[in-house]
XYZ file of C-alpha atoms in Angstrom:
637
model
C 2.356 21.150 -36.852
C 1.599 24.596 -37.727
C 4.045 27.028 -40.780
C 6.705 27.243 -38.434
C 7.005 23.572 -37.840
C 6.833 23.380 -41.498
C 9.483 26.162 -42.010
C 11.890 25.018 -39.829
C 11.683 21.491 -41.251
C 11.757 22.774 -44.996
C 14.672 25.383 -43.948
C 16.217 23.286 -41.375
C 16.908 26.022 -39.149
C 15.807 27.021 -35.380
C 12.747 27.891 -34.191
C 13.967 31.935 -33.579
C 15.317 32.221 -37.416
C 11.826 30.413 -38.653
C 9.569 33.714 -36.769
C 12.165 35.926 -38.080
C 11.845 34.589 -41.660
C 8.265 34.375 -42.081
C 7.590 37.513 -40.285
C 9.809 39.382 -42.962
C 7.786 37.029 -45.615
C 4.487 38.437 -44.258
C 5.346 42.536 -43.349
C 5.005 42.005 -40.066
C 7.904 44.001 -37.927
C 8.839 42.297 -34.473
C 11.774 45.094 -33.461
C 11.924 48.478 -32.242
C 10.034 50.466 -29.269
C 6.552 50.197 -30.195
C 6.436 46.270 -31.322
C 7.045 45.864 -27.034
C 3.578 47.028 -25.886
C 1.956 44.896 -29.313
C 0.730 41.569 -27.472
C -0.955 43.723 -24.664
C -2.303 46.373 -26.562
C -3.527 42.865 -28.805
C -4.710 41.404 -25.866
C -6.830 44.563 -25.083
C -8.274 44.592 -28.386
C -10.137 41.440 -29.137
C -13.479 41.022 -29.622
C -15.835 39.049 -27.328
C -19.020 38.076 -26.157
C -21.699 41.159 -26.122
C -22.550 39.683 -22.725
C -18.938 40.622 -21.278
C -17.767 44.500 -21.423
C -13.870 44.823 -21.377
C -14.415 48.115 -18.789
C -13.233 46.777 -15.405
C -16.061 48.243 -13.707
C -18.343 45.759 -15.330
C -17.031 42.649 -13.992
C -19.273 41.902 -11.215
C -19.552 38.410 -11.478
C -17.194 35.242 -12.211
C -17.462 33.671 -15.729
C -15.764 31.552 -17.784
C -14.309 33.164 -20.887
C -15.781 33.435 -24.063
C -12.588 35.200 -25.447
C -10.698 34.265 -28.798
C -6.651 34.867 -27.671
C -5.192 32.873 -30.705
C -4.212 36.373 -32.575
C -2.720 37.063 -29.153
C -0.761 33.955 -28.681
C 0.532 34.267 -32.341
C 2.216 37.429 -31.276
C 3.691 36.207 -28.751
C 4.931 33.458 -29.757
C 7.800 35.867 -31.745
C 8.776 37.539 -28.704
C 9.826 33.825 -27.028
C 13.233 33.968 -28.298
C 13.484 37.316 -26.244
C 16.602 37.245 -23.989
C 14.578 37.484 -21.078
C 12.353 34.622 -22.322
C 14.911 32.695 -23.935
C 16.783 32.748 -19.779
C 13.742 31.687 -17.973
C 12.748 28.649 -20.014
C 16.404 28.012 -20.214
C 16.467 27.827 -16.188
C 12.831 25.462 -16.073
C 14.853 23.297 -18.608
C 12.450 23.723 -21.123
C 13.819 23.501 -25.026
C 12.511 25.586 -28.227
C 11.040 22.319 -29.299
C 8.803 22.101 -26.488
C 7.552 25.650 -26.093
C 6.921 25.767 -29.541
C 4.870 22.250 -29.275
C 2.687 24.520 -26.810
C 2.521 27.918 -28.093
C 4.603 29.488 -25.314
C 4.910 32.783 -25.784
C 6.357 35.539 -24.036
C 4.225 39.690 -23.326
C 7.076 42.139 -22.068
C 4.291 43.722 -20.140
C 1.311 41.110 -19.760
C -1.461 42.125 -17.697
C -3.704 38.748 -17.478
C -6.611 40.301 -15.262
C -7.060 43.156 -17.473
C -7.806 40.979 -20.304
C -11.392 40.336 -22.527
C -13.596 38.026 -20.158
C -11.651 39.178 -16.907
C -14.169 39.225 -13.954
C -14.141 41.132 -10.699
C -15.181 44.222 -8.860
C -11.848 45.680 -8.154
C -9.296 46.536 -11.197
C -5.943 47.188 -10.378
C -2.909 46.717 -13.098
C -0.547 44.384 -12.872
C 1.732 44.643 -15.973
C 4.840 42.561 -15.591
C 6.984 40.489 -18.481
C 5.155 36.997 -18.083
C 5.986 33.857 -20.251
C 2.512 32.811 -21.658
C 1.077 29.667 -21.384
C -2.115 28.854 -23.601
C -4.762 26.474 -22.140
C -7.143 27.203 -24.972
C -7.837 29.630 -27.180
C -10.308 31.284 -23.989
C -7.802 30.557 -21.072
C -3.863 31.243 -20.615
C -1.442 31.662 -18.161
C 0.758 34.357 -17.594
C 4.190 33.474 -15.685
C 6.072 36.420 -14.179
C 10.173 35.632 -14.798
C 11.314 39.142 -13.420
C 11.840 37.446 -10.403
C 9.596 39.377 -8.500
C 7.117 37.762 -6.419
C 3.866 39.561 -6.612
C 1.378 38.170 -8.845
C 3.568 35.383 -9.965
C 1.023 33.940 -11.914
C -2.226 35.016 -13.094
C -5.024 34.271 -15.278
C -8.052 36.051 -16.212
C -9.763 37.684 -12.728
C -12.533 35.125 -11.940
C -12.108 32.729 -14.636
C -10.994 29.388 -13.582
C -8.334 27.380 -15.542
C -9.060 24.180 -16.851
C -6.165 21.346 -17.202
C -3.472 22.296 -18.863
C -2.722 20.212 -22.135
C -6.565 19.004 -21.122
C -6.918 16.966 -25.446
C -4.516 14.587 -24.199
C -6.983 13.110 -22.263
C -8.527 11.666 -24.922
C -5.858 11.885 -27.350
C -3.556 9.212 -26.132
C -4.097 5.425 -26.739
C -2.131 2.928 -24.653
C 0.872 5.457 -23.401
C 0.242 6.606 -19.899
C -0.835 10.034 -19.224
C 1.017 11.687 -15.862
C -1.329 13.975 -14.077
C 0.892 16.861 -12.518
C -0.186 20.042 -10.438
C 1.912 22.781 -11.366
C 1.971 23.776 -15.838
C 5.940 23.325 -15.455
C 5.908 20.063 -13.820
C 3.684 19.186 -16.917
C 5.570 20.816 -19.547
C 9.024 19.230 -17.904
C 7.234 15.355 -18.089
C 6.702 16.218 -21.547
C 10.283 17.499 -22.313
C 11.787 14.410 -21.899
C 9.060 12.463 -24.528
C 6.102 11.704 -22.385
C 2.585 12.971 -22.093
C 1.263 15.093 -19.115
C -1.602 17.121 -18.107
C -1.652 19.646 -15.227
C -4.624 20.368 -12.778
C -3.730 24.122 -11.835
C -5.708 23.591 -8.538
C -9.258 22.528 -7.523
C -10.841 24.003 -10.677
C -8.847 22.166 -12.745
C -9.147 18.586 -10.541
C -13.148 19.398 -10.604
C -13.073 19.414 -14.351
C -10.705 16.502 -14.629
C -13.840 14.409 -12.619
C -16.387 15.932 -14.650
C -14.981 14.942 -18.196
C -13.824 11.334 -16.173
C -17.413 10.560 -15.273
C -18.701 11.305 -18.943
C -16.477 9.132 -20.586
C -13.317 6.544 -19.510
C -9.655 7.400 -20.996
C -7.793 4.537 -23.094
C -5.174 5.504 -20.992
C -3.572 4.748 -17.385
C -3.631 7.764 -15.532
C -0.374 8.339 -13.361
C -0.600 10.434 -10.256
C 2.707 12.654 -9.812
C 1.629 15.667 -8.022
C 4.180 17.524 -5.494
C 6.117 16.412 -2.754
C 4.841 19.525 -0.941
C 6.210 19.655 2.881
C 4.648 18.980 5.950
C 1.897 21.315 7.310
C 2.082 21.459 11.110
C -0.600 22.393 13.126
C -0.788 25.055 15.750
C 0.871 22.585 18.790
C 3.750 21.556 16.171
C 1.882 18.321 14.694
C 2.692 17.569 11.722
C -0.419 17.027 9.698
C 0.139 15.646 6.208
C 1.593 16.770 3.248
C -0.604 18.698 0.669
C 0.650 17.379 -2.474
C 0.031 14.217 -0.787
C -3.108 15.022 0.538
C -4.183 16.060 -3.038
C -3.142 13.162 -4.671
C -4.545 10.612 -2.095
C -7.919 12.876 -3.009
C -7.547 12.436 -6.700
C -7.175 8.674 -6.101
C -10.195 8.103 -4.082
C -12.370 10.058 -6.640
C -10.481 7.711 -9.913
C -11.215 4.528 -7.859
C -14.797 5.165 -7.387
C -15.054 5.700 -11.284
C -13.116 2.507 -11.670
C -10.637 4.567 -13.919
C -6.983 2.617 -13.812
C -4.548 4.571 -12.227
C -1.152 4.186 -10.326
C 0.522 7.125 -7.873
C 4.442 7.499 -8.635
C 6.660 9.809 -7.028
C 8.873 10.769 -9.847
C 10.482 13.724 -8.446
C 11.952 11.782 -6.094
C 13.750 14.279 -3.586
C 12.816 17.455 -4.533
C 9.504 19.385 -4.459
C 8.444 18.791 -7.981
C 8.803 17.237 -11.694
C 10.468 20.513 -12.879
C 12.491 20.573 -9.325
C 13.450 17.279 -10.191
C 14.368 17.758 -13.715
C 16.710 20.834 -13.154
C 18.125 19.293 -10.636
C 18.930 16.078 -11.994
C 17.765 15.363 -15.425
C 18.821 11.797 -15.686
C 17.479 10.259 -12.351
C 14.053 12.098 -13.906
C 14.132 10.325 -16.857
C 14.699 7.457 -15.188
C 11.808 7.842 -12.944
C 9.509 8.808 -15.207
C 10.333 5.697 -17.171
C 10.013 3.299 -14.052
C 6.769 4.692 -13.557
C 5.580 4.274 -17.676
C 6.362 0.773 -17.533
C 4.580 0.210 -14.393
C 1.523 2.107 -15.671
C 1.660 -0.466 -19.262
C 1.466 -3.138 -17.158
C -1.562 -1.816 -15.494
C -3.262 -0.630 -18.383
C -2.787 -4.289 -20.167
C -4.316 -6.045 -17.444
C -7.594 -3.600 -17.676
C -7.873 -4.777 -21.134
C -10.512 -7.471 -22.564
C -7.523 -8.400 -25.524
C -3.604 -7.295 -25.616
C -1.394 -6.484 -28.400
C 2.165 -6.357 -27.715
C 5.026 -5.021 -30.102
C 7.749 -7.840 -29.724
C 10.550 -5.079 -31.085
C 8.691 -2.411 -28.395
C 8.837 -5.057 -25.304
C 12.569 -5.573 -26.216
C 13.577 -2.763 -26.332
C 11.417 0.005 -24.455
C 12.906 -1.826 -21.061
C 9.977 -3.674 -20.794
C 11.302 -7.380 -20.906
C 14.183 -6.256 -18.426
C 11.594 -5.396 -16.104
C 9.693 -8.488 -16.166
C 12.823 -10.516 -15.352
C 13.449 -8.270 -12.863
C 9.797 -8.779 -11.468
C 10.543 -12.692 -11.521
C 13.890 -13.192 -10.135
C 12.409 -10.999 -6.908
C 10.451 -14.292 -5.963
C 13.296 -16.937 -6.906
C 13.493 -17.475 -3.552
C 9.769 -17.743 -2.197
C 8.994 -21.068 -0.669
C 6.344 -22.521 1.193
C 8.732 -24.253 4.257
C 5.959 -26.980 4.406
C 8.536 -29.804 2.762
C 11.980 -30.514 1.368
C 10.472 -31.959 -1.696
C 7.963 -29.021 -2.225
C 10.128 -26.428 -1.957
C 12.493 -28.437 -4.315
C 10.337 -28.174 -6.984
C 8.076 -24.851 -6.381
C 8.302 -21.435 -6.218
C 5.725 -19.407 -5.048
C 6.211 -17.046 -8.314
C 2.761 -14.592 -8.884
C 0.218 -16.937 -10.389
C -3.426 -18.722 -9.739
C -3.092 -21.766 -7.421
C -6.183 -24.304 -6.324
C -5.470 -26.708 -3.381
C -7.964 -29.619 -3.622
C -8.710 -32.349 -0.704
C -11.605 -34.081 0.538
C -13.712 -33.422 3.549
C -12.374 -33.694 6.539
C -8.803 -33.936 5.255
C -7.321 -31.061 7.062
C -6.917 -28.580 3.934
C -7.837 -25.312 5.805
C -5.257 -26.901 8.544
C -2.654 -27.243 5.985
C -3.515 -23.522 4.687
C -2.965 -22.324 8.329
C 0.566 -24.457 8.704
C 1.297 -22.629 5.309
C 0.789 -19.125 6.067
C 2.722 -19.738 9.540
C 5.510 -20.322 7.512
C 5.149 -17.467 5.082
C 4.596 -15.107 7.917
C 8.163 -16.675 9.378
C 9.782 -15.450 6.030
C 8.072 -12.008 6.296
C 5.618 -12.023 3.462
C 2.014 -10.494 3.785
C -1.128 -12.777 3.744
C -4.811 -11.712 3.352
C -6.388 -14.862 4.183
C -10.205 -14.804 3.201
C -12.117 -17.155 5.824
C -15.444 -17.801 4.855
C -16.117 -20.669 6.984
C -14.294 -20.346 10.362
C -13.871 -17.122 12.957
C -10.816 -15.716 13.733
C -10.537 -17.176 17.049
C -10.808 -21.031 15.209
C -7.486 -20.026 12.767
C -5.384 -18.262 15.577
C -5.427 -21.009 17.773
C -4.670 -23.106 15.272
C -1.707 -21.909 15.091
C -0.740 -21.052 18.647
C -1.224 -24.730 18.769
C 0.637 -26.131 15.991
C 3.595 -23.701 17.085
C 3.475 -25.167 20.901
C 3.256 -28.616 19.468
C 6.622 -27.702 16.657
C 8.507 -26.199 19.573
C 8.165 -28.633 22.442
C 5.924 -31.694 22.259
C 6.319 -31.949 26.195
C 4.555 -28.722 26.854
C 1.693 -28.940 24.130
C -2.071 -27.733 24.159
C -3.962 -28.727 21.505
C -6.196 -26.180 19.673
C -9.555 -27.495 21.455
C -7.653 -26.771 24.917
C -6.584 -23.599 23.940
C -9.629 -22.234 22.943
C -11.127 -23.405 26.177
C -8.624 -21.055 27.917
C -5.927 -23.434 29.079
C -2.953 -21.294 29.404
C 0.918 -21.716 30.219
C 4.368 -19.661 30.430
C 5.082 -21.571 26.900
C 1.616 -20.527 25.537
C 2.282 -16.852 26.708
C 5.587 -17.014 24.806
C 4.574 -17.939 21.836
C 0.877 -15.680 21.636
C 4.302 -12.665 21.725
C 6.458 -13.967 19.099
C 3.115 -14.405 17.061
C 2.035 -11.141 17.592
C 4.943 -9.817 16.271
C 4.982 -12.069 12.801
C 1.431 -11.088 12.392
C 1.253 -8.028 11.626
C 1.351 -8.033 8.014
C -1.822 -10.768 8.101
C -5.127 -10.273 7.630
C -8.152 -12.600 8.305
C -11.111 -11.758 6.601
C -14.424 -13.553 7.525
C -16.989 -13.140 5.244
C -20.545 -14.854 4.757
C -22.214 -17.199 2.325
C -23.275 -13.873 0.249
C -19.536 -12.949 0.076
C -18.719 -13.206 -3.629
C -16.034 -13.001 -5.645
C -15.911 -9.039 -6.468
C -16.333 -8.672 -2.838
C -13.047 -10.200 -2.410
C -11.064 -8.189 -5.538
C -12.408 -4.952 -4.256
C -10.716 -5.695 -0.581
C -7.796 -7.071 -2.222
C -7.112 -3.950 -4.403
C -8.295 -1.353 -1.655
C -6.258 -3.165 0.706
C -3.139 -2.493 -1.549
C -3.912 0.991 -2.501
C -4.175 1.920 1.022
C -0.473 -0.357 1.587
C 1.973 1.454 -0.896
C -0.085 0.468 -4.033
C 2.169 -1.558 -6.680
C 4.710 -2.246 -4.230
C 2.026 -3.970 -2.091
C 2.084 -7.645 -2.871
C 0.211 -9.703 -0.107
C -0.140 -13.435 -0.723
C -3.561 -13.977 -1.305
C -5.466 -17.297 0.626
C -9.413 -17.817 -0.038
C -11.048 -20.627 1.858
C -12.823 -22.147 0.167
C -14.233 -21.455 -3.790
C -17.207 -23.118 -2.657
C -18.387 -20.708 -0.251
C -18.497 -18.147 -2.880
C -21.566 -16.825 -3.819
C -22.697 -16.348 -7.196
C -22.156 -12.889 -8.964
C -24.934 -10.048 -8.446
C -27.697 -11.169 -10.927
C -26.310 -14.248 -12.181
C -27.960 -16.726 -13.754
C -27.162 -20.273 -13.826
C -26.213 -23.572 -11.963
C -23.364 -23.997 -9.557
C -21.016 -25.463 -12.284
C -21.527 -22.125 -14.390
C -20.769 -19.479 -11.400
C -17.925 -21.264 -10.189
C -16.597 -20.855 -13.834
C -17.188 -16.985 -13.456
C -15.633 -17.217 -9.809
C -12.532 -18.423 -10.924
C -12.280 -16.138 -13.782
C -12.686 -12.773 -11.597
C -10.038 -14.419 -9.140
C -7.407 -14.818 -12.132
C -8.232 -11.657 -13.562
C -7.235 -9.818 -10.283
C -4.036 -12.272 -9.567
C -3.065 -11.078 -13.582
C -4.049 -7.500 -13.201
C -2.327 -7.288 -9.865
C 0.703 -9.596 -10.022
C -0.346 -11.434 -6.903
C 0.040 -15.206 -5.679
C -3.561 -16.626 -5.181
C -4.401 -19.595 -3.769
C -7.541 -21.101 -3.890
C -8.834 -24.092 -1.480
C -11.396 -26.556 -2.886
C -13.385 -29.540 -2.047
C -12.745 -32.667 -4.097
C -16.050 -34.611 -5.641
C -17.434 -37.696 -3.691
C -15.745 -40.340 -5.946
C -12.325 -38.958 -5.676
C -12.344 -40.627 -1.524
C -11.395 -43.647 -3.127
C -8.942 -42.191 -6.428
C -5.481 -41.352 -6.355
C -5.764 -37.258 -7.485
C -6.065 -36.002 -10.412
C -7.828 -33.239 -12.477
C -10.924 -34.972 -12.314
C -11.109 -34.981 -8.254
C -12.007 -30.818 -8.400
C -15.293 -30.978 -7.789
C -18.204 -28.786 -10.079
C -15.588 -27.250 -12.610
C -12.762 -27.672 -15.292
C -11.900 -24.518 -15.449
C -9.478 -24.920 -12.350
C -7.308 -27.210 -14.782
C -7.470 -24.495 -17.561
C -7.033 -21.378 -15.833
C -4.321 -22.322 -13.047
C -1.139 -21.753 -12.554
C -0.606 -24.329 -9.954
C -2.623 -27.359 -9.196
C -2.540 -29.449 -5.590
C -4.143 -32.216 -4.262
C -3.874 -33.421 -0.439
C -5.069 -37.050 -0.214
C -4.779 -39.982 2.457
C -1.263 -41.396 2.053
C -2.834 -44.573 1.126
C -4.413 -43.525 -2.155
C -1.311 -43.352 -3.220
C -1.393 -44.125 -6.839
C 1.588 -46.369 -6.500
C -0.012 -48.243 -3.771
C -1.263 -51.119 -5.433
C -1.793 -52.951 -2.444
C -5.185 -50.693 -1.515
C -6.876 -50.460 -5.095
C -5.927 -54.665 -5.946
C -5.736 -57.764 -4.038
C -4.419 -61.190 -4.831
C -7.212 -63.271 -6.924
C -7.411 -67.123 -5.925
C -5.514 -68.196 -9.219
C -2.508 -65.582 -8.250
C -3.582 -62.524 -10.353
C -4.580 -59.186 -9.381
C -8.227 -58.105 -8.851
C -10.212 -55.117 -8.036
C -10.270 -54.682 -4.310
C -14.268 -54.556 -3.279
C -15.372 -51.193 -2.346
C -15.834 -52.033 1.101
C -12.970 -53.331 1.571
C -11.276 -49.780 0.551
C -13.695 -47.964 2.759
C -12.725 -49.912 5.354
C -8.943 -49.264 4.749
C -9.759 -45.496 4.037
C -11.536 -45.128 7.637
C -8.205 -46.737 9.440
C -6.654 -44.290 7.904
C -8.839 -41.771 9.056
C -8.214 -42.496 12.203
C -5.676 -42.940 12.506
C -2.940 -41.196 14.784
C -0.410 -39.429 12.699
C -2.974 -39.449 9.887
C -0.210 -40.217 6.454
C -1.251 -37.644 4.281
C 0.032 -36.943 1.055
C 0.441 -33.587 -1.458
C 0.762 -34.352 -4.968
C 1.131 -31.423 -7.255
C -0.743 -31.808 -10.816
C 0.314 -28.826 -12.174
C 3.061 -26.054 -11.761
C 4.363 -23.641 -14.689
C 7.505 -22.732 -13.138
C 9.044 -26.240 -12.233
C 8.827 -29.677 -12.378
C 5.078 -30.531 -12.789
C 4.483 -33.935 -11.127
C 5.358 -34.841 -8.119
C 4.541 -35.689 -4.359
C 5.244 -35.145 -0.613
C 4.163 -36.992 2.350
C 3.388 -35.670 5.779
C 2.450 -36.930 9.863
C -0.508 -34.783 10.404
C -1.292 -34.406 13.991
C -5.316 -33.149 13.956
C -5.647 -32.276 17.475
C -2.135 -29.864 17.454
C -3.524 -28.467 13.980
C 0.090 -29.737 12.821
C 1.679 -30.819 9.079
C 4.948 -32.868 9.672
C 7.696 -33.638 6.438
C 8.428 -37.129 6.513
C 9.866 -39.073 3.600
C 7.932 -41.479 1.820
C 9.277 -44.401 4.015
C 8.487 -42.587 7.198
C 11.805 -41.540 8.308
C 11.937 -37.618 9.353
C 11.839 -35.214 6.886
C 12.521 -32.118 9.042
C 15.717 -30.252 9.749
C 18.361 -32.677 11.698
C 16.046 -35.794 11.205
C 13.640 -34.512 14.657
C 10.324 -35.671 15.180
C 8.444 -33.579 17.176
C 6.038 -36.291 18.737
């Protein structure tokens, strides 16, 4: 602090007895007549550059400042317990504590263009009693409070502000930093124990960039500019809002510098932070907390390492939050099976489905997302094998096939343009369910930061945190190795997975991942090994699957022994199995079987079997001994 923060705390008295005090310490007199015209005739007195004449003829040309205002801001500093001064800040619901934090100040008759390093052809004064608001020692702000409107606020003619508060930029370690437009809306994040910059306009925004591209902030930047009104055009249109229109601006320049940031509205109804905190202070607070904790959470998923306080997650609201974050997905379930759902919760985490060729995996995928779409969820679904036209009618047909077996077209028909009243219905209804999904095809050069960058633009452009799309990529495979990588196929599907659990972490996402299983695994029950080229899937994963023939069952004995001539039990020949395993193949339900490996949030072992119905892309729940499985015991074929 400076002597009057150390005054006050040796004398333990306010802020307007602390000037008063060390002002009669010092000589200096701050009553009577002549101490009123004191900060401006100060302001018209201080030296500056030789290159920059105070006369207001000579400012022909913008500049930025190379004045020294500290004396200046000193002096007025003792007039901010003023009445006048004292009212104003009292109305912005500013305290002592804060001004004082920020050198506010207060010039009965400031004149901001008429002072050193003021550019412009045209002089004309504009004294009126301004609170002043220091940006640096070259740059301040002077805020009219007479209530008039003209010249509300000025700075220097010509000079353009930078940020307001602009050190805390850099400053700040972990704690979010909310980026405001107006210096109130700043100064009103900070009264209530948070930190805040304000951009002041373009010039400020421009600078902002500039410092941004020269060097990242350990902080999370929070957008919070002003809920400005609607412009309307010149036939009534409304055409966007500019505080909007400003802040979606800001964010497009912060993502292309890869700086983390999140947009909040924390003045919630009203027109700004200050609005909002006059108005009402507690429902600020609030907001401006909700949006704190959201920005930690950001800014410890953009980090290589995390430290967390146990006694600050307690008790800065943090742990409350998390619950809260979980208990919203309680209730997410796949609808594929009685016994799946039983068990699993589709709570944000890294999942891998693993099958063999063949098996139906991307068909089971498809069934899947049909039913998440039924409950309303969002899916990006990342293709990088099949068209749009090959998933979509997979579905139309498994929904024909789920509704009425008597009017069914299989997915082969469909796509051949067979049509029907039934068909018609259901392309409608599917229409409608769809229109949170997204099917992205991609290409054998489609790698994994491909896929985070549409994932995160996607929910940017979506409402940002409150986007959360379930996230389908078919299949790890298919993706290509990172730009410039060097090594094997083992090695980049490593990296693959790693950049895929980053982004589910960072973004608090479900991800599913399909994979092929390894040759040997057509003739193993599943297990960890089956995952074919990579261990990290059983390290890294939240949730592990396997879909396997029905008959690999690992309590099957029957398929991986027979009876030996003397009674005992014998390795079944090899082809003998494949022999058994291509029956099953073809045959018509093929018996297929999910068995989960792995799953934080529930019981970790354990199976479901299905009727899968190839040519009507369709999964069926059946219980193990082949009775129906399905609502009111109904088989659909």
């Amino acid at each position: 602090g400076d002597i009057v923060d150390l005054y006050r705390q040796e004398h333990n008295c306010d802020i307007g007895n602390a000037f008063a005090a060390l002002y009669d310490y010092f000589g200096i007199t701050i009553d009577g007549a002549e101490s009123r015209t004191e900060p401006r005739q100060l302001a018209q007195g201080i030296n500056v550059s030789p290159t920059t004449e105070n006369a207001p003829e000579s400012r022909t040309e913008a500049a930025e400042s190379t004045a020294d205002y500290t004396a200046y801001y000193d002096i007025c500093k003792s007039y901010i317990n003023s009445d006048a001064a004292r009212q104003y800040l009292n109305l912005r619901g500013i305290s002592e504590e804060t001004a004082a934090a920020f050198w506010l100040g207060y010039d009965p008759e400031a004149d901001p263009a008429n002072a050193p390093g003021a550019m412009g052809n045209q002089y004309k004064p504009h004294p009126a009693p301004r609170v002043i608001i220091p940006f640096d020692k070259s740059h301040y702000m002077g805020r009219r409070i007479d209530g008039k409107q003209e010249y509300k606020k000025m700075n220097s003619k010509g000079v353009g502000l930078p940020p307001f508060n602009f050190k805390a930029l850099y400053n700040a370690s972990e704690w979010p930093i909310f980026i405001t437009e107006g210096v109130f809306d700043a100064l009103s994040v900070i009264e209530v124990g948070r930190t805040a910059i304000a951009l002041n306009g373009t010039n400020g925004r421009q600078k902002l960039i500039e410092a941004l591209k020269k060097k990242r902030p350990r902080s999370v930047l929070i957008i919070a500019l002003d809920n400005d009104p609607s412009k309307i055009d010149e036939n009534g249109k409304e055409i966007g809002k500019a505080g909007q229109k400003a802040a979606a601006a800001l964010a497009k320049e912060l993502r292309e510098l890869g700086v983390p940031f999140l947009q909040a509205n924390i003045s919630g109804q009203y027109k700004d932070a200050n609005e909002a905190l006059v108005n009402n202070r507690v429902a600020f607070i609030e907001a401006v907390k909700a949006a704190e904790l959201e920005a930690m959470e950001l800014y410890q998923s953009f980090q290589p390492i995390q430290a967390v306080c146990a006694s600050d997650y307690m008790s800065r609201g943090v742990y409350e939050k998390d619950i809260a974050y979980f208990r919203q997905y309680k209730d997410r379930k796949t609808g594929m099976h009685p016994n799946i759902d039983r068990h699993l919760t589709l709570y944000p985490g890294l999942a891998a489905l693993g099958g063999a060729s063949s098996l139906g995996k991307t068909t089971f995928a498809v069934n899947l997302i049909d039913h998440l779409l039924e409950n309303g969820e969002t899916v990006l679904y990342f293709s990088l094998e099949q068209l749009p036209i090959e998933i979509i009618t997979k579905s139309l047909a498994r929904r024909m096939a789920s509704l009425d077996p008597f009017t069914r077209l299989t997915n082969t028909e469909i796509k051949n343009g067979a049509t029907s009243p039934e068909l018609e219905a259901i392309k409608k209804e599917y229409a409608k369910q769809a229109q949170n999904y997204r099917i992205i095809t991609g290409s054998f050069r489609t790698t994994a930061a491909d896929i985070v960058a549409y994932v995160e633009r996607y929910r940017n452009e979506n409402g940002g945190d409150s986007c959360k799309p379930i996230v389908i990529i078919d299949y790890l495979q298919l993706i290509a190795p990172p730009s410039g990588f060097k090594g094997g196929i083992r090695e980049y599907t490593d990296e693959n997975i790693k950049a895929l659990k980053d982004m589910q972490k960072r973004n608090g996402l479900f991800v599913l991942m399909i994979s092929n299983f390894n040759r040997s695994s057509n003739y193993e029950p599943v297990s960890y090994e089956s995952f074919k080229e990579t261990s990290m899937i059983e390290y890294t994963c939240d949730y592990i699957w396997g879909l396997q023939l029905a008959i690999l069952d690992a309590e099957n004995s029957d398929f991986y022994t027979i009876t030996g001539p003397k009674g005992g039990r014998t390795e079944r020949p090899i082809d003998q199995k494949r022999k058994l395993i291509n029956e099953a193949q073809d045959a018509t339900p093929k018996k297929v079987e999910f068995v989960s490996l792995k799953n934080r949030n529930g019981k970790q072992f354990f199976k479901a079997f299905f009727d899968y119905y190839p040519k009507y892309d369709c999964y069926i729940a059946i219980e193990q001994d082949n009775t129906a499985a399905t609502k009111g015991g109904k088989r659909p074929f």
